């Protein structure tokens, strides 16, 4: 998708955040950003008006959790303000390394970058990491409830929120056709807390030539649903 289309939506709806997937062994393939596309995004976002989140897989996730922030720092300069650790096997991450020592490393990284938020996927696979982090929550570490682990399974219900003051979001099988039903379930589970929701696969479309693209129309449909439910205002712009 052309980054200028994303920027135009951000201008009208500044609460919309764009997640960009990074995985070194799949760079430039469908879903995974190429270096040239990210450079173009940075050019479009030179005034840093867009909300951008880097979803890190494989080596990028392994580096961050080990305390290596070189890649993240380069993205911070481009305007990225949130970094999600996709620390699951499906994302080519060795989950056997997760534990108290990695939690300590991540806390240290978060403390060194107080203006950046670090998102940890919360599911059974990542339990050895998030359990330690929740025992002493850092102000800029948040949690994404994702028991589907990226498989797109639709949740019948959602877990209760983490302690007050800890930011969190929900995901799993969300798509334009069910987003309003699922948001209603999230609202019950969230008990009045602010949440974010994460969507990926359902916002893509396969063209006749077989190419897999991000579908801006599907994204706009979800934005309209959030507004129609009264959770966000329509822009007067």
mmCIF file of C-alpha atoms in Angstrom:
data_model
loop_
_atom_site.group_PDB
_atom_site.id
_atom_site.type_symbol
_atom_site.label_atom_id
_atom_site.label_comp_id
_atom_site.label_asym_id
_atom_site.label_seq_id
_atom_site.Cartn_x
_atom_site.Cartn_y
_atom_site.Cartn_z
ATOM 1 C CA UNK A 1 0.000 0.000 0.000
ATOM 2 C CA UNK A 2 1.201 3.515 -0.719
ATOM 3 C CA UNK A 3 2.249 5.185 2.530
ATOM 4 C CA UNK A 4 0.512 8.372 1.369
ATOM 5 C CA UNK A 5 -2.854 6.654 1.673
ATOM 6 C CA UNK A 6 -2.037 5.689 5.252
ATOM 7 C CA UNK A 7 -0.934 9.250 5.984
ATOM 8 C CA UNK A 8 -4.184 10.676 4.644
ATOM 9 C CA UNK A 9 -6.197 8.428 6.972
ATOM 10 C CA UNK A 10 -3.943 9.335 9.900
ATOM 11 C CA UNK A 11 -4.535 13.006 9.184
ATOM 12 C CA UNK A 12 -8.295 12.553 9.488
ATOM 13 C CA UNK A 13 -8.223 9.892 12.222
ATOM 14 C CA UNK A 14 -5.061 10.490 14.276
ATOM 15 C CA UNK A 15 -5.965 7.693 16.712
ATOM 16 C CA UNK A 16 -5.399 5.020 14.037
ATOM 17 C CA UNK A 17 -2.087 3.200 14.423
ATOM 18 C CA UNK A 18 -0.353 1.383 11.576
ATOM 19 C CA UNK A 19 1.495 -1.815 12.466
ATOM 20 C CA UNK A 20 4.460 -2.793 10.292
ATOM 21 C CA UNK A 21 5.751 -6.369 10.354
ATOM 22 C CA UNK A 22 9.507 -6.915 10.377
ATOM 23 C CA UNK A 23 11.126 -10.305 9.833
ATOM 24 C CA UNK A 24 14.616 -10.504 8.389
ATOM 25 C CA UNK A 25 14.183 -13.778 6.495
ATOM 26 C CA UNK A 26 10.935 -12.615 4.824
ATOM 27 C CA UNK A 27 11.705 -8.969 4.124
ATOM 28 C CA UNK A 28 9.826 -7.688 1.089
ATOM 29 C CA UNK A 29 7.425 -10.632 0.931
ATOM 30 C CA UNK A 30 3.667 -10.047 1.387
ATOM 31 C CA UNK A 31 2.964 -8.701 4.921
ATOM 32 C CA UNK A 32 6.622 -8.006 5.636
ATOM 33 C CA UNK A 33 7.980 -4.548 4.925
ATOM 34 C CA UNK A 34 10.912 -4.028 2.572
ATOM 35 C CA UNK A 35 13.627 -1.534 3.449
ATOM 36 C CA UNK A 36 12.637 0.682 0.530
ATOM 37 C CA UNK A 37 8.989 0.775 1.641
ATOM 38 C CA UNK A 38 9.984 1.701 5.188
ATOM 39 C CA UNK A 39 12.252 4.456 3.862
ATOM 40 C CA UNK A 40 9.333 5.832 1.845
ATOM 41 C CA UNK A 41 7.101 5.670 4.918
ATOM 42 C CA UNK A 42 9.700 7.638 6.869
ATOM 43 C CA UNK A 43 9.772 10.270 4.120
ATOM 44 C CA UNK A 44 5.967 10.564 4.163
ATOM 45 C CA UNK A 45 6.031 10.711 7.964
ATOM 46 C CA UNK A 46 8.870 13.230 8.213
ATOM 47 C CA UNK A 47 6.777 15.370 10.576
ATOM 48 C CA UNK A 48 6.065 12.277 12.700
ATOM 49 C CA UNK A 49 2.302 12.787 12.713
ATOM 50 C CA UNK A 50 1.423 9.116 12.137
ATOM 51 C CA UNK A 51 1.086 6.513 14.885
ATOM 52 C CA UNK A 52 3.439 3.686 13.911
ATOM 53 C CA UNK A 53 4.122 0.369 15.624
ATOM 54 C CA UNK A 54 6.871 -2.061 14.661
ATOM 55 C CA UNK A 55 5.876 -5.701 15.081
ATOM 56 C CA UNK A 56 9.153 -7.553 15.466
ATOM 57 C CA UNK A 57 9.614 -11.213 14.551
ATOM 58 C CA UNK A 58 12.541 -13.605 14.341
ATOM 59 C CA UNK A 59 15.974 -11.941 14.657
ATOM 60 C CA UNK A 60 14.610 -8.435 15.315
ATOM 61 C CA UNK A 61 12.583 -9.748 18.252
ATOM 62 C CA UNK A 62 15.491 -11.829 19.522
ATOM 63 C CA UNK A 63 17.819 -8.820 19.381
ATOM 64 C CA UNK A 64 15.420 -6.565 21.273
ATOM 65 C CA UNK A 65 14.745 -9.043 24.046
ATOM 66 C CA UNK A 66 18.497 -9.547 24.410
ATOM 67 C CA UNK A 67 18.970 -5.799 24.916
ATOM 68 C CA UNK A 68 20.190 -4.911 21.415
ATOM 69 C CA UNK A 69 18.217 -1.794 20.432
ATOM 70 C CA UNK A 70 20.140 -0.717 17.329
ATOM 71 C CA UNK A 71 17.320 -1.652 14.942
ATOM 72 C CA UNK A 72 14.663 -0.109 17.181
ATOM 73 C CA UNK A 73 16.595 3.148 17.472
ATOM 74 C CA UNK A 74 16.680 3.461 13.685
ATOM 75 C CA UNK A 75 12.891 3.079 13.625
ATOM 76 C CA UNK A 76 12.381 5.545 16.471
ATOM 77 C CA UNK A 77 14.120 8.134 14.306
ATOM 78 C CA UNK A 78 11.513 7.412 11.619
ATOM 79 C CA UNK A 79 8.620 8.022 14.005
ATOM 80 C CA UNK A 80 7.849 4.563 15.380
ATOM 81 C CA UNK A 81 6.701 4.822 18.985
ATOM 82 C CA UNK A 82 5.592 1.283 19.848
ATOM 83 C CA UNK A 83 7.434 -2.027 19.458
ATOM 84 C CA UNK A 84 5.658 -5.367 19.677
ATOM 85 C CA UNK A 85 7.610 -8.522 20.465
ATOM 86 C CA UNK A 86 6.184 -11.390 18.428
ATOM 87 C CA UNK A 87 8.035 -13.929 20.551
ATOM 88 C CA UNK A 88 6.313 -17.117 19.378
ATOM 89 C CA UNK A 89 7.367 -20.158 17.373
ATOM 90 C CA UNK A 90 5.111 -19.099 14.500
ATOM 91 C CA UNK A 91 7.233 -15.969 14.206
ATOM 92 C CA UNK A 92 10.517 -17.940 14.084
ATOM 93 C CA UNK A 93 11.370 -17.107 17.701
ATOM 94 C CA UNK A 94 13.070 -19.579 20.061
ATOM 95 C CA UNK A 95 10.683 -19.444 23.030
ATOM 96 C CA UNK A 96 13.005 -21.576 25.176
ATOM 97 C CA UNK A 97 15.019 -18.426 25.955
ATOM 98 C CA UNK A 98 12.060 -16.685 27.605
ATOM 99 C CA UNK A 99 12.333 -16.268 31.363
ATOM 100 C CA UNK A 100 13.194 -13.933 34.215
ATOM 101 C CA UNK A 101 16.535 -12.872 32.700
ATOM 102 C CA UNK A 102 14.855 -11.735 29.457
ATOM 103 C CA UNK A 103 12.171 -9.960 31.477
ATOM 104 C CA UNK A 104 14.918 -8.084 33.311
ATOM 105 C CA UNK A 105 16.571 -7.155 30.013
ATOM 106 C CA UNK A 106 13.307 -5.862 28.610
ATOM 107 C CA UNK A 107 12.659 -3.788 31.738
ATOM 108 C CA UNK A 108 16.118 -2.253 31.379
ATOM 109 C CA UNK A 109 15.471 -1.465 27.710
ATOM 110 C CA UNK A 110 12.096 0.082 28.560
ATOM 111 C CA UNK A 111 13.682 2.209 31.293
ATOM 112 C CA UNK A 112 16.284 3.472 28.816
ATOM 113 C CA UNK A 113 13.548 4.467 26.335
ATOM 114 C CA UNK A 114 10.754 5.995 28.452
ATOM 115 C CA UNK A 115 9.070 7.658 25.463
ATOM 116 C CA UNK A 116 8.617 4.353 23.659
ATOM 117 C CA UNK A 117 6.097 1.602 24.455
ATOM 118 C CA UNK A 118 7.004 -2.085 24.319
ATOM 119 C CA UNK A 119 4.204 -4.578 23.686
ATOM 120 C CA UNK A 120 4.419 -8.201 24.818
ATOM 121 C CA UNK A 121 2.101 -10.816 23.340
ATOM 122 C CA UNK A 122 0.334 -12.493 26.234
ATOM 123 C CA UNK A 123 -0.449 -16.172 25.656
ATOM 124 C CA UNK A 124 0.601 -19.555 27.036
ATOM 125 C CA UNK A 125 3.663 -19.663 24.798
ATOM 126 C CA UNK A 126 5.006 -16.375 26.166
ATOM 127 C CA UNK A 127 3.976 -16.977 29.795
ATOM 128 C CA UNK A 128 7.603 -17.358 31.024
ATOM 129 C CA UNK A 129 8.147 -13.733 29.948
ATOM 130 C CA UNK A 130 4.911 -11.902 30.762
ATOM 131 C CA UNK A 131 4.430 -13.470 34.194
ATOM 132 C CA UNK A 132 7.730 -11.951 35.359
ATOM 133 C CA UNK A 133 6.922 -8.604 33.736
ATOM 134 C CA UNK A 134 3.496 -8.400 35.388
ATOM 135 C CA UNK A 135 4.985 -9.075 38.812
ATOM 136 C CA UNK A 136 6.528 -5.606 38.633
ATOM 137 C CA UNK A 137 4.922 -3.718 35.710
ATOM 138 C CA UNK A 138 6.968 -1.048 33.960
ATOM 139 C CA UNK A 139 5.026 2.063 32.886
ATOM 140 C CA UNK A 140 5.875 1.641 29.198
ATOM 141 C CA UNK A 141 5.452 -2.126 28.846
ATOM 142 C CA UNK A 142 1.988 -3.197 27.696
ATOM 143 C CA UNK A 143 0.324 -6.494 26.812
ATOM 144 C CA UNK A 144 -1.596 -7.831 23.816
ATOM 145 C CA UNK A 145 -3.903 -10.719 24.698
ATOM 146 C CA UNK A 146 -3.352 -13.082 21.769
ATOM 147 C CA UNK A 147 -4.135 -16.675 22.649
ATOM 148 C CA UNK A 148 -4.687 -17.446 18.952
ATOM 149 C CA UNK A 149 -0.963 -16.736 18.423
ATOM 150 C CA UNK A 150 -1.625 -15.210 15.027
ATOM 151 C CA UNK A 151 -3.758 -18.116 13.779
ATOM 152 C CA UNK A 152 -6.853 -15.921 13.468
ATOM 153 C CA UNK A 153 -9.093 -17.926 15.835
ATOM 154 C CA UNK A 154 -12.136 -15.891 16.868
ATOM 155 C CA UNK A 155 -12.513 -15.534 20.643
ATOM 156 C CA UNK A 156 -15.815 -16.360 22.360
ATOM 157 C CA UNK A 157 -14.757 -14.114 25.247
ATOM 158 C CA UNK A 158 -11.738 -12.114 26.352
ATOM 159 C CA UNK A 159 -9.553 -12.274 29.474
ATOM 160 C CA UNK A 160 -9.900 -9.656 32.219
ATOM 161 C CA UNK A 161 -7.493 -6.710 32.017
ATOM 162 C CA UNK A 162 -4.089 -6.527 33.726
ATOM 163 C CA UNK A 163 -3.620 -4.323 36.817
ATOM 164 C CA UNK A 164 -4.782 -0.708 36.599
ATOM 165 C CA UNK A 165 -2.161 1.441 34.915
ATOM 166 C CA UNK A 166 -0.972 -1.317 32.575
ATOM 167 C CA UNK A 167 -2.046 -0.748 28.962
ATOM 168 C CA UNK A 168 -3.455 -3.681 27.009
ATOM 169 C CA UNK A 169 -5.132 -4.762 23.802
ATOM 170 C CA UNK A 170 -7.035 -7.700 22.318
ATOM 171 C CA UNK A 171 -6.719 -9.591 19.045
ATOM 172 C CA UNK A 172 -7.645 -12.877 17.407
ATOM 173 C CA UNK A 173 -9.836 -13.480 14.379
ATOM 174 C CA UNK A 174 -11.009 -9.877 14.079
ATOM 175 C CA UNK A 175 -12.370 -8.851 10.685
ATOM 176 C CA UNK A 176 -14.720 -6.243 9.231
ATOM 177 C CA UNK A 177 -17.698 -8.622 9.394
ATOM 178 C CA UNK A 178 -17.368 -9.374 13.122
ATOM 179 C CA UNK A 179 -15.583 -6.379 14.551
ATOM 180 C CA UNK A 180 -18.653 -4.798 16.155
ATOM 181 C CA UNK A 181 -19.687 -8.064 17.833
ATOM 182 C CA UNK A 182 -16.152 -8.651 19.104
ATOM 183 C CA UNK A 183 -15.689 -5.081 20.320
ATOM 184 C CA UNK A 184 -18.848 -5.475 22.406
ATOM 185 C CA UNK A 185 -17.292 -8.565 24.028
ATOM 186 C CA UNK A 186 -14.019 -6.709 24.599
ATOM 187 C CA UNK A 187 -15.885 -3.857 26.270
ATOM 188 C CA UNK A 188 -17.416 -6.296 28.760
ATOM 189 C CA UNK A 189 -14.050 -7.908 29.530
ATOM 190 C CA UNK A 190 -12.237 -4.561 29.667
ATOM 191 C CA UNK A 191 -14.609 -3.232 32.347
ATOM 192 C CA UNK A 192 -14.424 0.361 31.159
ATOM 193 C CA UNK A 193 -10.662 0.399 30.588
ATOM 194 C CA UNK A 194 -9.155 1.842 27.404
ATOM 195 C CA UNK A 195 -8.078 -0.903 25.000
ATOM 196 C CA UNK A 196 -6.642 -1.201 21.536
ATOM 197 C CA UNK A 197 -7.389 -3.938 19.020
ATOM 198 C CA UNK A 198 -4.974 -5.534 16.584
ATOM 199 C CA UNK A 199 -5.869 -6.787 13.100
ATOM 200 C CA UNK A 200 -3.777 -8.214 10.285
ATOM 201 C CA UNK A 201 -4.845 -11.125 8.066
ATOM 202 C CA UNK A 202 -8.454 -10.020 7.605
ATOM 203 C CA UNK A 203 -7.324 -6.646 6.265
ATOM 204 C CA UNK A 204 -5.619 -8.233 3.286
ATOM 205 C CA UNK A 205 -7.004 -9.171 -0.145
ATOM 206 C CA UNK A 206 -5.727 -11.561 -2.803
ATOM 207 C CA UNK A 207 -5.884 -10.175 -6.310
ATOM 208 C CA UNK A 208 -6.575 -12.146 -9.477
ATOM 209 C CA UNK A 209 -2.857 -12.392 -10.185
ATOM 210 C CA UNK A 210 -2.357 -14.044 -6.794
ATOM 211 C CA UNK A 211 -0.690 -11.092 -5.124
ATOM 212 C CA UNK A 212 -1.550 -10.493 -1.464
ATOM 213 C CA UNK A 213 -2.089 -6.821 -0.581
ATOM 214 C CA UNK A 214 -3.129 -4.706 2.374
ATOM 215 C CA UNK A 215 -6.703 -3.588 1.665
ATOM 216 C CA UNK A 216 -7.225 0.045 2.656
ATOM 217 C CA UNK A 217 -10.978 -0.308 2.086
ATOM 218 C CA UNK A 218 -11.232 -3.054 4.699
ATOM 219 C CA UNK A 219 -9.247 -0.917 7.136
ATOM 220 C CA UNK A 220 -11.624 1.994 6.574
ATOM 221 C CA UNK A 221 -14.610 -0.281 7.173
ATOM 222 C CA UNK A 222 -13.217 -1.111 10.626
ATOM 223 C CA UNK A 223 -12.536 2.544 11.384
ATOM 224 C CA UNK A 224 -16.142 3.367 10.476
ATOM 225 C CA UNK A 225 -17.384 0.607 12.793
ATOM 226 C CA UNK A 226 -15.419 1.969 15.755
ATOM 227 C CA UNK A 227 -16.864 5.428 15.091
ATOM 228 C CA UNK A 228 -20.431 4.177 14.610
ATOM 229 C CA UNK A 229 -20.240 2.378 17.970
ATOM 230 C CA UNK A 230 -19.335 5.662 19.626
ATOM 231 C CA UNK A 231 -15.848 4.735 20.776
ATOM 232 C CA UNK A 232 -14.119 7.339 18.629
ATOM 233 C CA UNK A 233 -15.442 10.583 17.149
ATOM 234 C CA UNK A 234 -15.883 11.376 13.505
ATOM 235 C CA UNK A 235 -13.348 13.930 12.378
ATOM 236 C CA UNK A 236 -14.601 17.437 11.604
ATOM 237 C CA UNK A 237 -11.663 17.882 9.224
#
